[in-house]
PDB file of C-alpha atoms and ligand atoms in Angstrom:
ATOM      1  CA  UNK A   1     -20.386 -61.676 148.732  1.00 46.00           C
ATOM      2  CA  UNK A   2     -16.763 -61.196 147.889  1.00 54.00           C
ATOM      3  CA  UNK A   3     -14.548 -58.858 149.843  1.00 49.00           C
ATOM      4  CA  UNK A   4     -12.593 -57.307 146.865  1.00 51.00           C
ATOM      5  CA  UNK A   5     -10.311 -55.366 149.254  1.00 47.00           C
ATOM      6  CA  UNK A   6      -9.000 -58.365 151.277  1.00 50.00           C
ATOM      7  CA  UNK A   7      -5.626 -60.127 150.857  1.00 60.00           C
ATOM      8  CA  UNK A   8      -4.088 -57.822 148.272  1.00 63.00           C
ATOM      9  CA  UNK A   9      -1.459 -59.526 146.061  1.00 72.00           C
ATOM     10  CA  UNK A  10       1.189 -57.327 144.483  1.00 69.00           C
ATOM     11  CA  UNK A  11       1.120 -59.284 141.206  1.00 76.00           C
ATOM     12  CA  UNK A  12      -1.127 -61.824 139.574  1.00 88.00           C
ATOM     13  CA  UNK A  13      -1.092 -63.831 136.453  1.00 92.00           C
ATOM     14  CA  UNK A  14      -2.472 -60.901 134.460  1.00 92.00           C
ATOM     15  CA  UNK A  15       0.307 -58.632 135.718  1.00 94.00           C
ATOM     16  CA  UNK A  16       2.811 -61.076 134.371  1.00 96.00           C
ATOM     17  CA  UNK A  17       1.357 -60.575 130.889  1.00 96.00           C
ATOM     18  CA  UNK A  18       1.189 -56.890 131.404  1.00 96.00           C
ATOM     19  CA  UNK A  19       4.835 -56.689 132.487  1.00 97.00           C
ATOM     20  CA  UNK A  20       5.817 -58.371 129.226  1.00 97.00           C
ATOM     21  CA  UNK A  21       3.682 -55.846 127.129  1.00 97.00           C
ATOM     22  CA  UNK A  22       5.403 -52.950 128.995  1.00 97.00           C
ATOM     23  CA  UNK A  23       8.854 -54.538 128.760  1.00 97.00           C
ATOM     24  CA  UNK A  24       9.209 -54.664 132.570  1.00 97.00           C
ATOM     25  CA  UNK A  25      11.505 -57.396 133.808  1.00 98.00           C
ATOM     26  CA  UNK A  26       9.967 -59.891 136.279  1.00 98.00           C
ATOM     27  CA  UNK A  27      11.911 -61.132 139.298  1.00 98.00           C
ATOM     28  CA  UNK A  28      11.059 -64.418 141.187  1.00 98.00           C
ATOM     29  CA  UNK A  29      12.820 -66.463 143.913  1.00 98.00           C
ATOM     30  CA  UNK A  30      12.054 -69.763 145.409  1.00 98.00           C
ATOM     31  CA  UNK A  31      10.985 -69.961 149.067  1.00 98.00           C
ATOM     32  CA  UNK A  32      10.059 -72.915 151.216  1.00 98.00           C
ATOM     33  CA  UNK A  33       9.612 -71.563 154.797  1.00 98.00           C
ATOM     34  CA  UNK A  34       7.809 -68.975 156.758  1.00 98.00           C
ATOM     35  CA  UNK A  35      10.742 -66.991 158.049  1.00 98.00           C
ATOM     36  CA  UNK A  36      12.095 -66.216 154.580  1.00 98.00           C
ATOM     37  CA  UNK A  37       8.570 -65.679 153.223  1.00 98.00           C
ATOM     38  CA  UNK A  38       8.159 -62.923 155.759  1.00 98.00           C
ATOM     39  CA  UNK A  39      11.339 -61.245 154.569  1.00 98.00           C
ATOM     40  CA  UNK A  40      10.444 -61.650 150.929  1.00 98.00           C
ATOM     41  CA  UNK A  41       7.054 -60.022 151.556  1.00 97.00           C
ATOM     42  CA  UNK A  42       9.107 -56.768 152.337  1.00 97.00           C
ATOM     43  CA  UNK A  43      10.880 -56.844 148.958  1.00 97.00           C
ATOM     44  CA  UNK A  44       9.761 -55.757 145.456  1.00 96.00           C
ATOM     45  CA  UNK A  45      10.079 -59.214 143.848  1.00 97.00           C
ATOM     46  CA  UNK A  46       7.138 -60.138 141.593  1.00 97.00           C
ATOM     47  CA  UNK A  47       6.540 -63.766 142.696  1.00 97.00           C
ATOM     48  CA  UNK A  48       7.642 -66.565 145.022  1.00 98.00           C
ATOM     49  CA  UNK A  49       7.888 -70.132 143.748  1.00 98.00           C
ATOM     50  CA  UNK A  50       7.425 -72.840 146.338  1.00 98.00           C
ATOM     51  CA  UNK A  51       9.624 -75.140 144.176  1.00 98.00           C
ATOM     52  CA  UNK A  52       9.839 -78.919 144.372  1.00 98.00           C
ATOM     53  CA  UNK A  53      13.494 -78.154 144.746  1.00 98.00           C
ATOM     54  CA  UNK A  54      12.449 -78.038 148.500  1.00 98.00           C
ATOM     55  CA  UNK A  55      13.186 -81.860 148.393  1.00 98.00           C
ATOM     56  CA  UNK A  56      16.819 -81.010 147.614  1.00 97.00           C
ATOM     57  CA  UNK A  57      17.424 -77.718 149.357  1.00 97.00           C
ATOM     58  CA  UNK A  58      15.401 -78.378 152.564  1.00 98.00           C
ATOM     59  CA  UNK A  59      15.444 -82.105 152.809  1.00 98.00           C
ATOM     60  CA  UNK A  60      18.805 -83.175 151.311  1.00 97.00           C
ATOM     61  CA  UNK A  61      17.350 -85.442 148.593  1.00 98.00           C
ATOM     62  CA  UNK A  62      19.463 -85.857 145.437  1.00 96.00           C
ATOM     63  CA  UNK A  63      16.559 -84.884 143.107  1.00 97.00           C
ATOM     64  CA  UNK A  64      13.144 -83.279 143.084  1.00 98.00           C
ATOM     65  CA  UNK A  65      11.449 -86.610 142.658  1.00 98.00           C
ATOM     66  CA  UNK A  66      11.068 -86.955 146.379  1.00 98.00           C
ATOM     67  CA  UNK A  67       8.829 -83.939 146.658  1.00 98.00           C
ATOM     68  CA  UNK A  68       5.505 -85.445 147.542  1.00 98.00           C
ATOM     69  CA  UNK A  69       2.210 -83.710 147.446  1.00 98.00           C
ATOM     70  CA  UNK A  70       2.086 -83.533 151.219  1.00 98.00           C
ATOM     71  CA  UNK A  71       5.624 -82.063 151.371  1.00 98.00           C
ATOM     72  CA  UNK A  72       4.526 -79.429 148.761  1.00 98.00           C
ATOM     73  CA  UNK A  73       1.360 -78.651 150.732  1.00 98.00           C
ATOM     74  CA  UNK A  74       3.251 -78.189 154.001  1.00 98.00           C
ATOM     75  CA  UNK A  75       5.860 -75.849 152.413  1.00 98.00           C
ATOM     76  CA  UNK A  76       3.181 -73.951 150.421  1.00 98.00           C
ATOM     77  CA  UNK A  77       1.215 -73.348 153.704  1.00 98.00           C
ATOM     78  CA  UNK A  78       4.243 -72.162 155.640  1.00 98.00           C
ATOM     79  CA  UNK A  79       5.343 -69.761 152.804  1.00 98.00           C
ATOM     80  CA  UNK A  80       1.732 -68.391 152.125  1.00 98.00           C
ATOM     81  CA  UNK A  81       1.328 -67.649 155.919  1.00 97.00           C
ATOM     82  CA  UNK A  82       4.345 -65.270 155.700  1.00 97.00           C
ATOM     83  CA  UNK A  83       4.201 -64.026 152.120  1.00 96.00           C
ATOM     84  CA  UNK A  84       1.590 -61.343 152.639  1.00 93.00           C
ATOM     85  CA  UNK A  85       0.884 -59.542 149.336  1.00 94.00           C
ATOM     86  CA  UNK A  86       3.147 -61.735 147.222  1.00 97.00           C
ATOM     87  CA  UNK A  87       2.019 -63.866 144.239  1.00 97.00           C
ATOM     88  CA  UNK A  88       2.783 -67.450 145.264  1.00 98.00           C
ATOM     89  CA  UNK A  89       3.280 -70.241 142.652  1.00 98.00           C
ATOM     90  CA  UNK A  90       3.583 -73.899 143.866  1.00 98.00           C
ATOM     91  CA  UNK A  91       5.204 -76.679 141.932  1.00 98.00           C
ATOM     92  CA  UNK A  92       3.017 -79.666 140.975  1.00 98.00           C
ATOM     93  CA  UNK A  93       5.122 -82.614 142.245  1.00 98.00           C
ATOM     94  CA  UNK A  94       6.566 -85.454 140.196  1.00 98.00           C
ATOM     95  CA  UNK A  95       3.808 -87.486 138.347  1.00 97.00           C
ATOM     96  CA  UNK A  96       0.939 -85.560 139.984  1.00 97.00           C
ATOM     97  CA  UNK A  97      -0.141 -84.230 136.617  1.00 97.00           C
ATOM     98  CA  UNK A  98       0.482 -87.453 134.650  1.00 96.00           C
ATOM     99  CA  UNK A  99      -2.411 -89.515 136.346  1.00 97.00           C
ATOM    100  CA  UNK A 100      -5.228 -87.792 134.494  1.00 97.00           C
ATOM    101  CA  UNK A 101      -7.152 -84.585 134.708  1.00 98.00           C
ATOM    102  CA  UNK A 102      -9.103 -85.430 137.836  1.00 98.00           C
ATOM    103  CA  UNK A 103      -5.998 -86.399 139.935  1.00 98.00           C
ATOM    104  CA  UNK A 104      -4.113 -83.211 138.658  1.00 98.00           C
ATOM    105  CA  UNK A 105      -7.061 -81.002 139.550  1.00 98.00           C
ATOM    106  CA  UNK A 106      -7.091 -82.539 143.107  1.00 98.00           C
ATOM    107  CA  UNK A 107      -3.398 -81.743 143.580  1.00 98.00           C
ATOM    108  CA  UNK A 108      -3.837 -78.296 142.221  1.00 98.00           C
ATOM    109  CA  UNK A 109      -6.777 -77.727 144.488  1.00 98.00           C
ATOM    110  CA  UNK A 110      -4.838 -78.859 147.559  1.00 98.00           C
ATOM    111  CA  UNK A 111      -1.935 -76.509 146.670  1.00 98.00           C
ATOM    112  CA  UNK A 112      -4.267 -73.580 146.061  1.00 98.00           C
ATOM    113  CA  UNK A 113      -6.133 -74.223 149.309  1.00 98.00           C
ATOM    114  CA  UNK A 114      -2.642 -74.281 150.994  1.00 98.00           C
ATOM    115  CA  UNK A 115      -2.332 -70.653 149.747  1.00 97.00           C
ATOM    116  CA  UNK A 116      -0.805 -70.883 146.271  1.00 98.00           C
ATOM    117  CA  UNK A 117      -2.280 -68.431 143.601  1.00 97.00           C
ATOM    118  CA  UNK A 118      -0.848 -70.549 140.703  1.00 98.00           C
ATOM    119  CA  UNK A 119       0.840 -73.762 140.009  1.00 98.00           C
ATOM    120  CA  UNK A 120       3.775 -74.703 137.861  1.00 98.00           C
ATOM    121  CA  UNK A 121       4.314 -77.985 135.999  1.00 98.00           C
ATOM    122  CA  UNK A 122       7.039 -79.401 133.818  1.00 98.00           C
ATOM    123  CA  UNK A 123       6.625 -80.328 130.103  1.00 98.00           C
ATOM    124  CA  UNK A 124       3.593 -80.310 127.886  1.00 98.00           C
ATOM    125  CA  UNK A 125       3.459 -83.390 125.736  1.00 97.00           C
ATOM    126  CA  UNK A 126       1.221 -86.126 127.126  1.00 97.00           C
ATOM    127  CA  UNK A 127      -0.570 -83.783 129.609  1.00 98.00           C
ATOM    128  CA  UNK A 128      -1.976 -81.147 127.333  1.00 98.00           C
ATOM    129  CA  UNK A 129      -5.546 -81.972 128.494  1.00 98.00           C
ATOM    130  CA  UNK A 130      -4.429 -81.243 132.133  1.00 98.00           C
ATOM    131  CA  UNK A 131      -2.942 -77.875 131.328  1.00 98.00           C
ATOM    132  CA  UNK A 132      -5.923 -76.760 129.260  1.00 98.00           C
ATOM    133  CA  UNK A 133      -8.413 -77.852 131.925  1.00 98.00           C
ATOM    134  CA  UNK A 134      -6.602 -76.196 134.709  1.00 98.00           C
ATOM    135  CA  UNK A 135      -6.090 -73.023 132.838  1.00 98.00           C
ATOM    136  CA  UNK A 136      -9.731 -72.988 131.888  1.00 97.00           C
ATOM    137  CA  UNK A 137     -10.775 -73.617 135.435  1.00 97.00           C
ATOM    138  CA  UNK A 138      -9.295 -70.408 136.894  1.00 96.00           C
ATOM    139  CA  UNK A 139      -5.986 -72.036 137.916  1.00 97.00           C
ATOM    140  CA  UNK A 140      -3.115 -69.887 136.454  1.00 98.00           C
ATOM    141  CA  UNK A 141      -0.583 -72.366 135.127  1.00 98.00           C
ATOM    142  CA  UNK A 142       3.135 -71.662 134.692  1.00 98.00           C
ATOM    143  CA  UNK A 143       4.979 -73.937 132.273  1.00 98.00           C
ATOM    144  CA  UNK A 144       8.503 -75.159 132.693  1.00 98.00           C
ATOM    145  CA  UNK A 145      10.699 -76.266 129.740  1.00 98.00           C
ATOM    146  CA  UNK A 146      14.381 -76.822 128.907  1.00 98.00           C
ATOM    147  CA  UNK A 147      15.994 -78.686 131.789  1.00 97.00           C
ATOM    148  CA  UNK A 148      13.001 -80.278 133.502  1.00 97.00           C
ATOM    149  CA  UNK A 149      14.506 -81.518 136.778  1.00 97.00           C
ATOM    150  CA  UNK A 150      11.780 -84.195 137.287  1.00 97.00           C
ATOM    151  CA  UNK A 151      13.277 -85.865 134.046  1.00 96.00           C
ATOM    152  CA  UNK A 152      16.785 -86.038 135.499  1.00 95.00           C
ATOM    153  CA  UNK A 153      16.984 -89.733 135.093  1.00 96.00           C
ATOM    154  CA  UNK A 154      16.018 -89.443 131.328  1.00 94.00           C
ATOM    155  CA  UNK A 155      18.889 -86.990 130.861  1.00 94.00           C
ATOM    156  CA  UNK A 156      21.325 -88.910 133.138  1.00 91.00           C
ATOM    157  CA  UNK A 157      22.067 -85.717 135.138  1.00 92.00           C
ATOM    158  CA  UNK A 158      21.252 -82.060 135.315  1.00 94.00           C
ATOM    159  CA  UNK A 159      22.417 -80.941 131.822  1.00 95.00           C
ATOM    160  CA  UNK A 160      21.843 -78.007 129.578  1.00 96.00           C
ATOM    161  CA  UNK A 161      19.032 -78.842 127.046  1.00 96.00           C
ATOM    162  CA  UNK A 162      18.184 -77.699 123.565  1.00 97.00           C
ATOM    163  CA  UNK A 163      21.750 -77.659 122.060  1.00 97.00           C
ATOM    164  CA  UNK A 164      20.999 -79.462 118.873  1.00 97.00           C
ATOM    165  CA  UNK A 165      18.903 -77.806 116.164  1.00 98.00           C
ATOM    166  CA  UNK A 166      16.348 -80.578 116.449  1.00 98.00           C
ATOM    167  CA  UNK A 167      15.966 -80.397 120.225  1.00 97.00           C
ATOM    168  CA  UNK A 168      15.874 -76.535 120.046  1.00 98.00           C
ATOM    169  CA  UNK A 169      12.893 -76.745 117.555  1.00 98.00           C
ATOM    170  CA  UNK A 170      11.167 -79.098 119.924  1.00 98.00           C
ATOM    171  CA  UNK A 171      11.461 -76.779 122.870  1.00 98.00           C
ATOM    172  CA  UNK A 172      10.284 -73.871 120.758  1.00 98.00           C
ATOM    173  CA  UNK A 173       7.303 -75.896 119.536  1.00 98.00           C
ATOM    174  CA  UNK A 174       6.425 -76.925 123.152  1.00 98.00           C
ATOM    175  CA  UNK A 175       6.636 -73.291 124.287  1.00 98.00           C
ATOM    176  CA  UNK A 176       4.109 -72.269 121.698  1.00 98.00           C
ATOM    177  CA  UNK A 177       1.845 -75.188 122.611  1.00 98.00           C
ATOM    178  CA  UNK A 178       1.894 -74.100 126.331  1.00 98.00           C
ATOM    179  CA  UNK A 179       0.935 -70.635 125.333  1.00 98.00           C
ATOM    180  CA  UNK A 180      -1.986 -72.003 123.245  1.00 98.00           C
ATOM    181  CA  UNK A 181      -3.192 -74.183 126.079  1.00 98.00           C
ATOM    182  CA  UNK A 182      -3.475 -71.149 128.388  1.00 98.00           C
ATOM    183  CA  UNK A 183      -0.211 -70.978 130.437  1.00 98.00           C
ATOM    184  CA  UNK A 184       0.298 -67.468 131.790  1.00 98.00           C
ATOM    185  CA  UNK A 185       4.185 -67.709 131.891  1.00 98.00           C
ATOM    186  CA  UNK A 186       6.947 -70.122 131.217  1.00 98.00           C
ATOM    187  CA  UNK A 187      10.114 -71.008 133.108  1.00 98.00           C
ATOM    188  CA  UNK A 188      13.007 -71.736 130.753  1.00 98.00           C
ATOM    189  CA  UNK A 189      15.773 -73.621 132.620  1.00 98.00           C
ATOM    190  CA  UNK A 190      19.314 -74.229 131.270  1.00 98.00           C
ATOM    191  CA  UNK A 191      19.000 -73.676 127.620  1.00 98.00           C
ATOM    192  CA  UNK A 192      21.321 -71.753 125.294  1.00 98.00           C
ATOM    193  CA  UNK A 193      20.725 -67.989 125.333  1.00 98.00           C
ATOM    194  CA  UNK A 194      19.897 -67.748 121.637  1.00 98.00           C
ATOM    195  CA  UNK A 195      17.143 -70.330 122.012  1.00 98.00           C
ATOM    196  CA  UNK A 196      15.759 -68.511 125.003  1.00 98.00           C
ATOM    197  CA  UNK A 197      15.777 -65.276 123.098  1.00 98.00           C
ATOM    198  CA  UNK A 198      13.973 -66.885 120.144  1.00 98.00           C
ATOM    199  CA  UNK A 199      11.342 -68.408 122.396  1.00 98.00           C
ATOM    200  CA  UNK A 200      10.857 -65.135 124.279  1.00 98.00           C
ATOM    201  CA  UNK A 201      10.327 -63.105 121.113  1.00 98.00           C
ATOM    202  CA  UNK A 202       7.873 -65.797 119.799  1.00 98.00           C
ATOM    203  CA  UNK A 203       5.570 -65.731 122.768  1.00 98.00           C
ATOM    204  CA  UNK A 204       2.930 -63.356 124.212  1.00 98.00           C
ATOM    205  CA  UNK A 205       3.509 -64.907 127.651  1.00 98.00           C
ATOM    206  CA  UNK A 206       6.599 -63.953 129.693  1.00 98.00           C
ATOM    207  CA  UNK A 207       9.504 -66.332 129.926  1.00 98.00           C
ATOM    208  CA  UNK A 208      11.265 -66.531 133.256  1.00 98.00           C
ATOM    209  CA  UNK A 209      14.843 -67.796 132.867  1.00 98.00           C
ATOM    210  CA  UNK A 210      17.148 -69.714 135.133  1.00 98.00           C
ATOM    211  CA  UNK A 211      20.416 -70.462 133.340  1.00 98.00           C
ATOM    212  CA  UNK A 212      18.761 -69.218 130.085  1.00 98.00           C
ATOM    213  CA  UNK A 213      20.407 -65.824 129.586  1.00 98.00           C
ATOM    214  CA  UNK A 214      19.379 -62.155 129.846  1.00 98.00           C
ATOM    215  CA  UNK A 215      16.901 -61.917 127.037  1.00 98.00           C
ATOM    216  CA  UNK A 216      14.160 -63.796 129.077  1.00 98.00           C
ATOM    217  CA  UNK A 217      11.358 -61.574 130.371  1.00 98.00           C
ATOM    218  CA  UNK A 218      12.266 -62.303 133.943  1.00 98.00           C
ATOM    219  CA  UNK A 219      14.680 -64.310 136.046  1.00 98.00           C
ATOM    220  CA  UNK A 220      14.295 -66.807 138.947  1.00 98.00           C
ATOM    221  CA  UNK A 221      16.925 -68.165 141.371  1.00 98.00           C
ATOM    222  CA  UNK A 222      16.736 -70.538 144.252  1.00 98.00           C
ATOM    223  CA  UNK A 223      16.864 -68.264 147.301  1.00 98.00           C
ATOM    224  CA  UNK A 224      19.645 -70.163 149.059  1.00 98.00           C
ATOM    225  CA  UNK A 225      21.735 -69.948 145.923  1.00 98.00           C
ATOM    226  CA  UNK A 226      21.444 -66.207 145.562  1.00 98.00           C
ATOM    227  CA  UNK A 227      22.161 -65.813 149.327  1.00 98.00           C
ATOM    228  CA  UNK A 228      25.336 -67.845 148.838  1.00 97.00           C
ATOM    229  CA  UNK A 229      24.288 -70.475 151.390  1.00 97.00           C
ATOM    230  CA  UNK A 230      26.061 -73.344 149.616  1.00 94.00           C
ATOM    231  CA  UNK A 231      29.622 -72.733 148.538  1.00 90.00           C
ATOM    232  CA  UNK A 232      29.729 -76.285 147.244  1.00 90.00           C
ATOM    233  CA  UNK A 233      27.081 -75.562 144.715  1.00 87.00           C
ATOM    234  CA  UNK A 234      28.061 -72.874 142.242  1.00 86.00           C
ATOM    235  CA  UNK A 235      26.822 -73.612 138.687  1.00 93.00           C
ATOM    236  CA  UNK A 236      27.595 -71.085 135.939  1.00 94.00           C
ATOM    237  CA  UNK A 237      24.119 -69.530 136.009  1.00 96.00           C
ATOM    238  CA  UNK A 238      23.959 -68.734 139.735  1.00 97.00           C
ATOM    239  CA  UNK A 239      25.187 -65.510 141.215  1.00 97.00           C
ATOM    240  CA  UNK A 240      25.574 -65.266 145.006  1.00 97.00           C
ATOM    241  CA  UNK A 241      24.387 -61.800 146.042  1.00 97.00           C
ATOM    242  CA  UNK A 242      25.515 -62.363 149.580  1.00 97.00           C
ATOM    243  CA  UNK A 243      28.072 -64.457 151.282  1.00 97.00           C
ATOM    244  CA  UNK A 244      25.392 -66.215 153.396  1.00 98.00           C
ATOM    245  CA  UNK A 245      27.504 -69.203 154.310  1.00 98.00           C
ATOM    246  CA  UNK A 246      30.328 -67.068 155.659  1.00 98.00           C
ATOM    247  CA  UNK A 247      27.976 -64.790 157.496  1.00 98.00           C
ATOM    248  CA  UNK A 248      26.156 -67.589 159.191  1.00 98.00           C
ATOM    249  CA  UNK A 249      29.301 -69.355 160.108  1.00 98.00           C
ATOM    250  CA  UNK A 250      30.705 -66.128 161.551  1.00 98.00           C
ATOM    251  CA  UNK A 251      27.513 -65.436 163.545  1.00 98.00           C
ATOM    252  CA  UNK A 252      27.328 -69.010 165.054  1.00 98.00           C
ATOM    253  CA  UNK A 253      31.049 -68.851 165.716  1.00 98.00           C
ATOM    254  CA  UNK A 254      30.610 -65.590 167.620  1.00 98.00           C
ATOM    255  CA  UNK A 255      27.807 -67.150 169.677  1.00 98.00           C
ATOM    256  CA  UNK A 256      29.840 -70.203 170.442  1.00 98.00           C
ATOM    257  CA  UNK A 257      32.775 -68.080 171.690  1.00 98.00           C
ATOM    258  CA  UNK A 258      30.509 -65.800 173.689  1.00 98.00           C
ATOM    259  CA  UNK A 259      28.854 -68.758 175.424  1.00 98.00           C
ATOM    260  CA  UNK A 260      32.156 -70.512 176.178  1.00 98.00           C
ATOM    261  CA  UNK A 261      33.879 -67.317 177.445  1.00 98.00           C
ATOM    262  CA  UNK A 262      30.903 -66.553 179.709  1.00 98.00           C
ATOM    263  CA  UNK A 263      30.355 -63.250 177.942  1.00 98.00           C
ATOM    264  CA  UNK A 264      26.816 -64.245 176.855  1.00 98.00           C
ATOM    265  CA  UNK A 265      24.326 -63.696 178.224  1.00 98.00           C
ATOM    266  CA  UNK A 266      25.151 -60.268 179.601  1.00 98.00           C
ATOM    267  CA  UNK A 267      23.182 -58.714 182.544  1.00 97.00           C
ATOM    268  CA  UNK A 268      20.886 -56.934 180.100  1.00 97.00           C
ATOM    269  CA  UNK A 269      19.942 -60.233 178.553  1.00 97.00           C
ATOM    270  CA  UNK A 270      18.787 -61.848 181.790  1.00 97.00           C
ATOM    271  CA  UNK A 271      15.630 -61.396 183.914  1.00 97.00           C
ATOM    272  CA  UNK A 272      15.687 -59.818 187.393  1.00 93.00           C
TER     273      UNK A 272
HETATM  274  O1  LIG B 301      11.862 -76.056 141.932  1.00 67.36           O
HETATM  275  C1  LIG B 301      12.533 -75.096 141.532  1.00 67.36           C
HETATM  276  O2  LIG B 301      13.340 -74.590 142.273  1.00 67.36           O
HETATM  277  C2  LIG B 301      12.347 -74.672 140.164  1.00 67.36           C
HETATM  278  C3  LIG B 301      13.141 -73.566 139.677  1.00 67.36           C
HETATM  279  C4  LIG B 301      14.487 -74.094 139.235  1.00 67.36           C
HETATM  280  C5  LIG B 301      12.579 -72.746 138.658  1.00 67.36           C
HETATM  281  O3  LIG B 301      11.524 -75.177 139.478  1.00 67.36           O
END
């Protein structure tokens, strides 16, 4: 028997499609930990991505290639325990969907058992069978085209993609293919605005942009970037909606001073 009233989620894959039909913009942010997930569960955002950028943002690696399946499972569990009511998408880590359908399904199963409601994977050529099988098995699949961070060593850096006519056509073709294979949404990362607009108007499924301009059906940012936590990382497409670094430094500075001056803890902060 299924309890149809338990664990309500504010959005699901179908809602993403519906939002596009109704011209409602979709908002997503990344999240890797329980504390932030609890806060995000109190916002109106449409989805949380447990991105493989966790390897960089949380663990200090130079790329997302270091995000193992175990690491993604741990972060997905931590987020999903706090993200009550939110639609959680987890990234399929580097190569996990390039070793055949069975291996990819195992990873997807692990991430969904960890609390994800959908998975995201980069690219389409060479793993069409994986995408089709997952989508046909009740696993909502989000695509990711344009700058695919797991291919950073092919590009020789994190660079804008799709600038030549030929490459733009390729990304458009791949977008259409992802839709045909059953993806429910598509992240477009760091591509020219006009290309993102063309892709968005060619697809039934919503596009979620990051560095892809305002014409996408939704936007996603890395949470730490939108909170202004890293003043040393300010690419063109990031807007810091808070001066997190300054606020955190000020708070820790105030604590340090209060401890050293003997002002903290005060009487009301101690036990009798
Ligand atoms: O891992 C990640 O943070 C992502 C976003 C850039 C979309 O894939």
